[in-house]
PDB file of C-alpha atoms in Angstrom:
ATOM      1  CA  UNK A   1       2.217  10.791  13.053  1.00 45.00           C
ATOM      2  CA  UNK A   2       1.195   7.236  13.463  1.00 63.00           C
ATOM      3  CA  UNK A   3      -2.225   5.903  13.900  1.00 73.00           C
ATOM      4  CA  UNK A   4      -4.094   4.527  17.030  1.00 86.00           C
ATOM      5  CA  UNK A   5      -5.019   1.412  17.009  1.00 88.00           C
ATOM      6  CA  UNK A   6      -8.533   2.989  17.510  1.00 93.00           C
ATOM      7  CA  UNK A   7      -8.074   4.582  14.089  1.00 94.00           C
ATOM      8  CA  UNK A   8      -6.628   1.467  12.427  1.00 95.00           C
ATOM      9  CA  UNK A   9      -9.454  -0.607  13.951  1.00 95.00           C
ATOM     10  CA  UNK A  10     -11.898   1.741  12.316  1.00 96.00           C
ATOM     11  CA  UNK A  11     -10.729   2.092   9.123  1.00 97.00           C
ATOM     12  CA  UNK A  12     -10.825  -1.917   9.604  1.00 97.00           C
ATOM     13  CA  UNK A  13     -14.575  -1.271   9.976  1.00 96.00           C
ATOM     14  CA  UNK A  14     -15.061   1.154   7.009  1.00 96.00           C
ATOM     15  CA  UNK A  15     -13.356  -1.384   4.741  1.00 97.00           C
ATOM     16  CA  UNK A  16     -15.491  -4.310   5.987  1.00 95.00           C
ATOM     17  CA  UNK A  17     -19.036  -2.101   5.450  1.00 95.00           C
ATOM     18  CA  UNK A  18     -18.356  -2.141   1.816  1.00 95.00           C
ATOM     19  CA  UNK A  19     -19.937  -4.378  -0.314  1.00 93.00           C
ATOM     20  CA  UNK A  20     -18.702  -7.823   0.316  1.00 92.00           C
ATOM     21  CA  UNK A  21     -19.510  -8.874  -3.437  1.00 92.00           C
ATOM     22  CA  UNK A  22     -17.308  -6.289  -4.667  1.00 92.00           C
ATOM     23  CA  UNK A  23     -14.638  -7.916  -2.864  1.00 94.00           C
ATOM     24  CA  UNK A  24     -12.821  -4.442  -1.489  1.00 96.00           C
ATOM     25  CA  UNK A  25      -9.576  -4.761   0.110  1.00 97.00           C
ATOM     26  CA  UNK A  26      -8.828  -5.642   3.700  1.00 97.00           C
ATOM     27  CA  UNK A  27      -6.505  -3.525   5.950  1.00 98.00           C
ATOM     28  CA  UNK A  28      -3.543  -5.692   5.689  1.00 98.00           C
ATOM     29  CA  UNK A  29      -4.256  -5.406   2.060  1.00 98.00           C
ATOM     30  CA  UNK A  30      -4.609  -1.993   1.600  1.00 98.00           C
ATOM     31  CA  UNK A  31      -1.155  -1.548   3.702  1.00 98.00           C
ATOM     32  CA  UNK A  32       0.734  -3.439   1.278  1.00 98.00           C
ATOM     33  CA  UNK A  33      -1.067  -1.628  -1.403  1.00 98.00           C
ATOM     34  CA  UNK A  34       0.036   1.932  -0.343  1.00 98.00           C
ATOM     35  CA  UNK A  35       3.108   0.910   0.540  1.00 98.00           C
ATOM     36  CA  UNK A  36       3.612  -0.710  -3.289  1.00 98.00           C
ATOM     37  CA  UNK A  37       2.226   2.774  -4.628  1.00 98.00           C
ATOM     38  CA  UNK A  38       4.753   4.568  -2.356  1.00 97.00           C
ATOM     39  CA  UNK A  39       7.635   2.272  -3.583  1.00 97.00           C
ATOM     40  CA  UNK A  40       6.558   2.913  -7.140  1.00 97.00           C
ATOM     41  CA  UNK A  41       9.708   4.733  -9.213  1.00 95.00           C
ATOM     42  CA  UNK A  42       6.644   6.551 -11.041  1.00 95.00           C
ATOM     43  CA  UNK A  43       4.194   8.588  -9.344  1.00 95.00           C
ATOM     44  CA  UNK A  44       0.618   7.151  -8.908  1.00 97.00           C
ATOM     45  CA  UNK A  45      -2.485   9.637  -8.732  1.00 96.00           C
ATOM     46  CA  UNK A  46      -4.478   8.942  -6.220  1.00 95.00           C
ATOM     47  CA  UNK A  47      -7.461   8.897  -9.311  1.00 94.00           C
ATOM     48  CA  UNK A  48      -5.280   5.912 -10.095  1.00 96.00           C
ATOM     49  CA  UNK A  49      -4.969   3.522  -7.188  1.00 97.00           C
ATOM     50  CA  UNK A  50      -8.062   4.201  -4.731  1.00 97.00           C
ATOM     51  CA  UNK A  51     -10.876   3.000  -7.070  1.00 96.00           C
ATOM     52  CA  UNK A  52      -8.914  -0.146  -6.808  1.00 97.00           C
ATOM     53  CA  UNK A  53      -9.051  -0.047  -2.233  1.00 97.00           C
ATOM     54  CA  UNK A  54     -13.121  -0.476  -3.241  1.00 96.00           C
ATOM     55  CA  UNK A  55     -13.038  -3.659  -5.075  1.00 93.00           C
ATOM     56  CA  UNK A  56     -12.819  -5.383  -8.438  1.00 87.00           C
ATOM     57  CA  UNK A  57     -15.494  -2.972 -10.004  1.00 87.00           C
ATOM     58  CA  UNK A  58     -13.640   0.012  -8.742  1.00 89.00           C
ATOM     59  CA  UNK A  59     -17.216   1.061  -7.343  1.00 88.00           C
ATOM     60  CA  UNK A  60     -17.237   2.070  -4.157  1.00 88.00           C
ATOM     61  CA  UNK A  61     -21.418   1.885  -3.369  1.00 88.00           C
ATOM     62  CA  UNK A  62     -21.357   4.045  -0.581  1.00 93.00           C
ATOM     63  CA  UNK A  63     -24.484   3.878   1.127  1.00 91.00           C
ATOM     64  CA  UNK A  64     -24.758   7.538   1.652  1.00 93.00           C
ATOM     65  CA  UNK A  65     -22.064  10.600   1.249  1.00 94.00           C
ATOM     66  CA  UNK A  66     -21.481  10.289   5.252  1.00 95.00           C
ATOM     67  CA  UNK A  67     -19.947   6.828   4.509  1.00 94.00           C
ATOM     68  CA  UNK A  68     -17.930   7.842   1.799  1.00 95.00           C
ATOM     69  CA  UNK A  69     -16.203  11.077   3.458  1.00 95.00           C
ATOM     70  CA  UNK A  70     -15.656   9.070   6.401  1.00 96.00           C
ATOM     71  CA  UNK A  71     -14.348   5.863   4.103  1.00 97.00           C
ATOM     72  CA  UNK A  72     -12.088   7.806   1.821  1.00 96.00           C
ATOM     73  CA  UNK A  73     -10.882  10.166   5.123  1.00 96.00           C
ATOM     74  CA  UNK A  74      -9.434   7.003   6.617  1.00 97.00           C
ATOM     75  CA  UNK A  75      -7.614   5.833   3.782  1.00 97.00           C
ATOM     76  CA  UNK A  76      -6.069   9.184   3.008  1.00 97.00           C
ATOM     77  CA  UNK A  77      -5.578   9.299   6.728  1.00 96.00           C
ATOM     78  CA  UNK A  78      -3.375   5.804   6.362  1.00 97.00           C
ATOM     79  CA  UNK A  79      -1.680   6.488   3.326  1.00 97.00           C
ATOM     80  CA  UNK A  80       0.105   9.815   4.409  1.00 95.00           C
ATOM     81  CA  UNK A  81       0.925   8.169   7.717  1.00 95.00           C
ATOM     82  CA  UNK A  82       2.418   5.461   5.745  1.00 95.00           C
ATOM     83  CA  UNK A  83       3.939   8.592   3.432  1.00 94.00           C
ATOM     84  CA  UNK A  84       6.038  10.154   7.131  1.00 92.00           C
ATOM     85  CA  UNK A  85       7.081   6.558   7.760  1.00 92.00           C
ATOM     86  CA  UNK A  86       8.865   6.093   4.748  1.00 93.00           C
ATOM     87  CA  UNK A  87       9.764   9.584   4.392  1.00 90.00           C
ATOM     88  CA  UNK A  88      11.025   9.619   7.977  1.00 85.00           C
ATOM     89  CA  UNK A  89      13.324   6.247   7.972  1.00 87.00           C
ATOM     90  CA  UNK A  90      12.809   4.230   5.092  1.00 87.00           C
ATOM     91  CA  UNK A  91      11.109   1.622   7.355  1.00 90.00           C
ATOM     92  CA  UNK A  92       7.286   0.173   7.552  1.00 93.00           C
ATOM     93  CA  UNK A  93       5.675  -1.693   9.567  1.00 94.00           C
ATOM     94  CA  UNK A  94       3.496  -4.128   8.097  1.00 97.00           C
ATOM     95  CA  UNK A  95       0.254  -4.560   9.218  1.00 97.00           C
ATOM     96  CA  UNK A  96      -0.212  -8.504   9.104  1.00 97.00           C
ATOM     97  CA  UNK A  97      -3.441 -10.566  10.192  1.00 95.00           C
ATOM     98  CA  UNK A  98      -2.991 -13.251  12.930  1.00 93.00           C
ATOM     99  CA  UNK A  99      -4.801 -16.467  12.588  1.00 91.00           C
ATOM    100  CA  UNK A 100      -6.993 -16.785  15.627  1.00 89.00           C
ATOM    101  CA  UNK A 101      -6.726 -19.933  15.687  1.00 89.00           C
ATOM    102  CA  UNK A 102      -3.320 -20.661  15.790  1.00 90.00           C
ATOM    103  CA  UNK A 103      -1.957 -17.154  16.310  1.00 88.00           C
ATOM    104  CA  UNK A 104       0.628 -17.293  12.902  1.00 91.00           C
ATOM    105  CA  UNK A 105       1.189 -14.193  11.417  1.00 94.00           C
ATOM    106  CA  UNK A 106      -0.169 -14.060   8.166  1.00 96.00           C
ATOM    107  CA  UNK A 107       1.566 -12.150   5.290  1.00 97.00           C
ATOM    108  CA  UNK A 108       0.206 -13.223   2.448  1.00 97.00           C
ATOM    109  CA  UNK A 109      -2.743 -10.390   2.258  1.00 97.00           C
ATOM    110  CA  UNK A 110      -0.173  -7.360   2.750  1.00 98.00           C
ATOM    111  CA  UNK A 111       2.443  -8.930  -0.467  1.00 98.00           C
ATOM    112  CA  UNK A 112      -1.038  -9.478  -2.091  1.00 98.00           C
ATOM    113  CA  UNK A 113      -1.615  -5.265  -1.943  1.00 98.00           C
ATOM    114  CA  UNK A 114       1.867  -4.689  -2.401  1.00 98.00           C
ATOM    115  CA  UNK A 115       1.861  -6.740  -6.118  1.00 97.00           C
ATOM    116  CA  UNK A 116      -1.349  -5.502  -6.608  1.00 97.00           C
ATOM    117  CA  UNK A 117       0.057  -1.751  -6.805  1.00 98.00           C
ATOM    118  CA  UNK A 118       3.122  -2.901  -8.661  1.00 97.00           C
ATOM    119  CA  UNK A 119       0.562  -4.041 -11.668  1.00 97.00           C
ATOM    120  CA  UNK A 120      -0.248  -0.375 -11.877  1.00 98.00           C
ATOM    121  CA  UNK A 121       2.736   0.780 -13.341  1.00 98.00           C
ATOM    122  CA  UNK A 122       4.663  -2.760 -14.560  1.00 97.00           C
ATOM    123  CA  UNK A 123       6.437  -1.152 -17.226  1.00 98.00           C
ATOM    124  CA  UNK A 124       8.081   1.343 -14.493  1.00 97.00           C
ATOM    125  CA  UNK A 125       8.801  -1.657 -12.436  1.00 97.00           C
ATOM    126  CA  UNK A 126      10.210  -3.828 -14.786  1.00 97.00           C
ATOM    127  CA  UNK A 127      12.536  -0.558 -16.098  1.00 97.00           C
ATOM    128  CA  UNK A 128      13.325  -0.291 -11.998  1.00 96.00           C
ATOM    129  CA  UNK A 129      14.259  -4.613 -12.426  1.00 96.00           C
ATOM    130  CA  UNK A 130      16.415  -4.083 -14.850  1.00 95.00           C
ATOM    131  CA  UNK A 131      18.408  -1.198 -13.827  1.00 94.00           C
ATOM    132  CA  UNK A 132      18.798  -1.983 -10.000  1.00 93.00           C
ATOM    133  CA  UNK A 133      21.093  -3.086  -7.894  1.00 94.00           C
ATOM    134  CA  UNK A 134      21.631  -7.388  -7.536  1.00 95.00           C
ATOM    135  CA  UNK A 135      20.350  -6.778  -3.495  1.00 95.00           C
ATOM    136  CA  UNK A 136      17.071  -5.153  -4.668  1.00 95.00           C
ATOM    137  CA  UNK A 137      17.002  -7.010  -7.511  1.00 95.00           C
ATOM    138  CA  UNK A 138      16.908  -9.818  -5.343  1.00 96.00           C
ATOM    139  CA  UNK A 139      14.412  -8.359  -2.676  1.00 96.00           C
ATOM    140  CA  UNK A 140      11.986  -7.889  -5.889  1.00 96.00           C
ATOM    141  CA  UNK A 141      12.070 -11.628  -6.573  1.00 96.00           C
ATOM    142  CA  UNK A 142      11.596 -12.477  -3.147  1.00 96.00           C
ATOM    143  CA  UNK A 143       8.158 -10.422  -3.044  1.00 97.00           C
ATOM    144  CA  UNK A 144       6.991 -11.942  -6.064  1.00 96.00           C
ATOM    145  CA  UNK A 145       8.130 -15.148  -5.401  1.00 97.00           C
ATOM    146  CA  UNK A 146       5.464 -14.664  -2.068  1.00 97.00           C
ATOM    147  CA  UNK A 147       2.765 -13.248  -4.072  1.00 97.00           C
ATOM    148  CA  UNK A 148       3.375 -16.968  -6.700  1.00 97.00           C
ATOM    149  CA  UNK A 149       3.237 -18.744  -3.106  1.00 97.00           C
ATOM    150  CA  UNK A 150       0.107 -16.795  -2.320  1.00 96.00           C
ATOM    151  CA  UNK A 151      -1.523 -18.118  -5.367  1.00 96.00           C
ATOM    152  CA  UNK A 152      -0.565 -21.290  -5.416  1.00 96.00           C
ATOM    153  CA  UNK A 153       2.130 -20.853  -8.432  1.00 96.00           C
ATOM    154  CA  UNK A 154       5.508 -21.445  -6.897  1.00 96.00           C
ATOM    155  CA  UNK A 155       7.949 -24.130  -7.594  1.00 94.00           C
ATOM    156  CA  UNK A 156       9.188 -24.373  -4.373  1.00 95.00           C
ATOM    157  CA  UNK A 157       9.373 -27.458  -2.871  1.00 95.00           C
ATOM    158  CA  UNK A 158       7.131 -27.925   0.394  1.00 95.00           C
ATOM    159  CA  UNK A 159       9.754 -27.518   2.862  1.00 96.00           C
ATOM    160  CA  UNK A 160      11.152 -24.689   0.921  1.00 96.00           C
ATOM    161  CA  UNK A 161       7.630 -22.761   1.392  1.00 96.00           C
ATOM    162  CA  UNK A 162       7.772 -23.552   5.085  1.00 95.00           C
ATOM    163  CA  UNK A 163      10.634 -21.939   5.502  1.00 96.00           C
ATOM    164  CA  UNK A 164       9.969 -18.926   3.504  1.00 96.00           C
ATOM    165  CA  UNK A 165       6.829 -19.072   5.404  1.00 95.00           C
ATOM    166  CA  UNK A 166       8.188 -18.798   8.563  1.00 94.00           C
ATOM    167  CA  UNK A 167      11.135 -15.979   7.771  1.00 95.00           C
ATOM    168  CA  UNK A 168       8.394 -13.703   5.541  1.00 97.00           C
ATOM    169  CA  UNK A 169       7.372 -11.465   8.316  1.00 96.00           C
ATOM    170  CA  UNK A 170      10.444 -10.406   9.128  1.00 95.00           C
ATOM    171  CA  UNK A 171      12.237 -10.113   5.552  1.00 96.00           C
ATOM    172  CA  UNK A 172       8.925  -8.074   3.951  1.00 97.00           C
ATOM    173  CA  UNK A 173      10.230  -5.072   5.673  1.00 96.00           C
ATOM    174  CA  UNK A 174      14.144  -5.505   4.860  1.00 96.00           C
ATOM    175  CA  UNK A 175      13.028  -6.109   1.312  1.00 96.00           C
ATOM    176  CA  UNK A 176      10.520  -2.783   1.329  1.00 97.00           C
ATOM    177  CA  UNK A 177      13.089  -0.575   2.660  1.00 95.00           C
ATOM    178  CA  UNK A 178      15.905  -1.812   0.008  1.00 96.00           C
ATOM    179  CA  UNK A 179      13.754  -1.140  -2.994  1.00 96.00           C
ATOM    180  CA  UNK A 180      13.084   2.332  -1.669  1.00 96.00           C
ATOM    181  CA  UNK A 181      16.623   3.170  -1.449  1.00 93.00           C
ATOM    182  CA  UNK A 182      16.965   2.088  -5.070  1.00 94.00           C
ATOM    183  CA  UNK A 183      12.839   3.019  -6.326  1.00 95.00           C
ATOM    184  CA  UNK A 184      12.648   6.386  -4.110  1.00 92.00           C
ATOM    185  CA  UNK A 185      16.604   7.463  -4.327  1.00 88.00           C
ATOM    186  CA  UNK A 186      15.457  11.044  -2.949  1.00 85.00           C
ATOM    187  CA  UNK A 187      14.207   9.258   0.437  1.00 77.00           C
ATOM    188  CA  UNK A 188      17.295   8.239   1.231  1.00 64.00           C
ATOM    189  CA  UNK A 189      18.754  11.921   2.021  1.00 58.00           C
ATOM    190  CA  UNK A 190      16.065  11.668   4.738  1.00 48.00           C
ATOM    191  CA  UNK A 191      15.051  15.317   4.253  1.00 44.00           C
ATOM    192  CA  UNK A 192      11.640  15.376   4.185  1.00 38.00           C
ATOM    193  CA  UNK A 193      11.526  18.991   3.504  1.00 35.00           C
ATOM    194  CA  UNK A 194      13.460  18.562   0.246  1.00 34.00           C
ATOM    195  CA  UNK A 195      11.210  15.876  -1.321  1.00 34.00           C
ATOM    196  CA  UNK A 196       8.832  18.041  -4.238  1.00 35.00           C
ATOM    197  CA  UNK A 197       7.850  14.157  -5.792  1.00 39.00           C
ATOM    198  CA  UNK A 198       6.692  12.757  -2.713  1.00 37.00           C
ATOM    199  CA  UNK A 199       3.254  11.956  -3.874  1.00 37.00           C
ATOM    200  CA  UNK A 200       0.519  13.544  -1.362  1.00 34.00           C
ATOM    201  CA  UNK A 201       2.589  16.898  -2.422  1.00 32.00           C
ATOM    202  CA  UNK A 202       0.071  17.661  -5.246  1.00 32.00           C
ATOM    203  CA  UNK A 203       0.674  20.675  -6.781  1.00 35.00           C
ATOM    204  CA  UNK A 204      -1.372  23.317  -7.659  1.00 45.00           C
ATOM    205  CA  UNK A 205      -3.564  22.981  -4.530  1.00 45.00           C
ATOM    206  CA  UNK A 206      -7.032  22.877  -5.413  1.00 53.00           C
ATOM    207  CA  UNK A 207      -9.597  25.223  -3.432  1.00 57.00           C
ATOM    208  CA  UNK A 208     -11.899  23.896  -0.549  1.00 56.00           C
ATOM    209  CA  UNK A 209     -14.536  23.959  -3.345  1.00 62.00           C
ATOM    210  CA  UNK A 210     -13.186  22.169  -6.185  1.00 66.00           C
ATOM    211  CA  UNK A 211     -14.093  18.541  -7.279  1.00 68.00           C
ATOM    212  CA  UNK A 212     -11.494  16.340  -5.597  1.00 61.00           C
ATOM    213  CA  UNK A 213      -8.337  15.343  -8.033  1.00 56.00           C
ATOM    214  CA  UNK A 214      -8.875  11.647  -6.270  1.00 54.00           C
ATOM    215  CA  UNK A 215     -11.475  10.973  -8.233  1.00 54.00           C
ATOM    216  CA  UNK A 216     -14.254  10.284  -5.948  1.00 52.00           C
ATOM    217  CA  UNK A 217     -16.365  12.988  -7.027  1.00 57.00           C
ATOM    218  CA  UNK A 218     -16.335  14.583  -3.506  1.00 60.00           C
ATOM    219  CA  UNK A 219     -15.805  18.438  -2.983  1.00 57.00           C
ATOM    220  CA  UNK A 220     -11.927  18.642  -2.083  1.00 51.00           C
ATOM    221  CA  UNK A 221     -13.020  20.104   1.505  1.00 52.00           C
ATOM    222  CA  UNK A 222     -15.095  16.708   2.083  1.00 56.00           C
ATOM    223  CA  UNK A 223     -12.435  14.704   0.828  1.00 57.00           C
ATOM    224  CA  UNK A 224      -8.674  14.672   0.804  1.00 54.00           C
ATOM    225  CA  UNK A 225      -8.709  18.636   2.460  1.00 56.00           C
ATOM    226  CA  UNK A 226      -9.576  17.214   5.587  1.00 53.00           C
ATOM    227  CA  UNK A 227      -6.296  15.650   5.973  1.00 43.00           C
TER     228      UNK A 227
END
């Protein structure tokens, strides 16, 4: 089911009431990064990759437990909507931020999340480099060669980053649903009922009781149960 803007705006919010010095993720960020965990040819915990959504520390500093069911609800809430998107067509769409002042789409947050996942598992992603197809091969290069634009580390030539600059909105999402086809092989039956490694499958499921397998030290009722 996709999300409201209402419920994108406030998991905006959520992520912005963390602390700033801790530097946690915006939502354009934290869409590239589930998507990047998604794309993953390994599975990623959940333990694993949301400790990263609060910030350098990996220290959430929820003001009270209120905050933190609500915080953590709305990420889990985003990541398996992002999980039926893929697992429905292959196909995302990004969430970019706009400048305000001039109104360009800006990209370079969402490849920011997206790399950021793939340093979670680089050895599975370099194995997935080596063995794929030249087209996703390709689309790999293309993200990272975004991400070394993002940082200020590409050799392209001025003009050459204008241009890339100016197609990267539309490409991210070509090159996303290529390296599924190739990362996530079972997606591309498009059978969602036939998919036991899609990753918010966990199996055994714990009771309403039991300390969250997340990792946030929530009950699994307060925490990813209520999704």
């Amino acid at each position: 089911m996709d999300q409201s803007d209402q419920e994108l705006e406030s998991l905006s919010a959520l992520l912005h009431a963390l602390p700033v010095e801790n530097m946690p993720m915006t939502l354009s960020e934290l869409d590239g990064y589930i998507v990047g965990v998604l794309a993953c040819p390994e599975m990623i915990p959940p333990s694993d990759w949301l400790p990263h959504v609060w910030g350098e520390t990996g220290e959430a500093e929820f003001p009270d437990q209120q905050s933190a069911e609500d915080t953590i609800g709305a990420v889990m809430a985003h990541y398996n909507s992002v999980v039926e998107a893929i697992a429905g067509s292959l196909w995302v769409e990004p969430i970019y931020e706009v400048d305000p002042n001039s109104d360009d789409v800006m990209w370079e947050l969402w490849v920011d999340g997206f790399t950021r996942a793939m340093r979670l598992r680089p050895d599975a992603w370099s194995r997935l480099l080596d063995q794929a197809s030249e087209e996703a091969r390709a689309k790999m290069i293309f993200l990272m060669a975004l991400q070394d634009i993002y940082t200020g580390q590409s050799n392209f030539t001025d003009d050459e980053i204008d241009e890339i600059d100016r197609e990267a909105p539309d490409q991210i999402p070509n090159c996303v649903a290529t390296i599924l086809c190739q990362s996530r092989p079972e997606l591309s039956q498009r059978e969602p009922a036939n998919l036991p490694d899609m990753p918010f499958k966990a199996s055994p499921r714990p009771r309403r009781n039991d300390p969250c397998s997340c990792g946030s030290g929530l009950k699994y009722k307060r925490c990813c149960g209520r999704n």
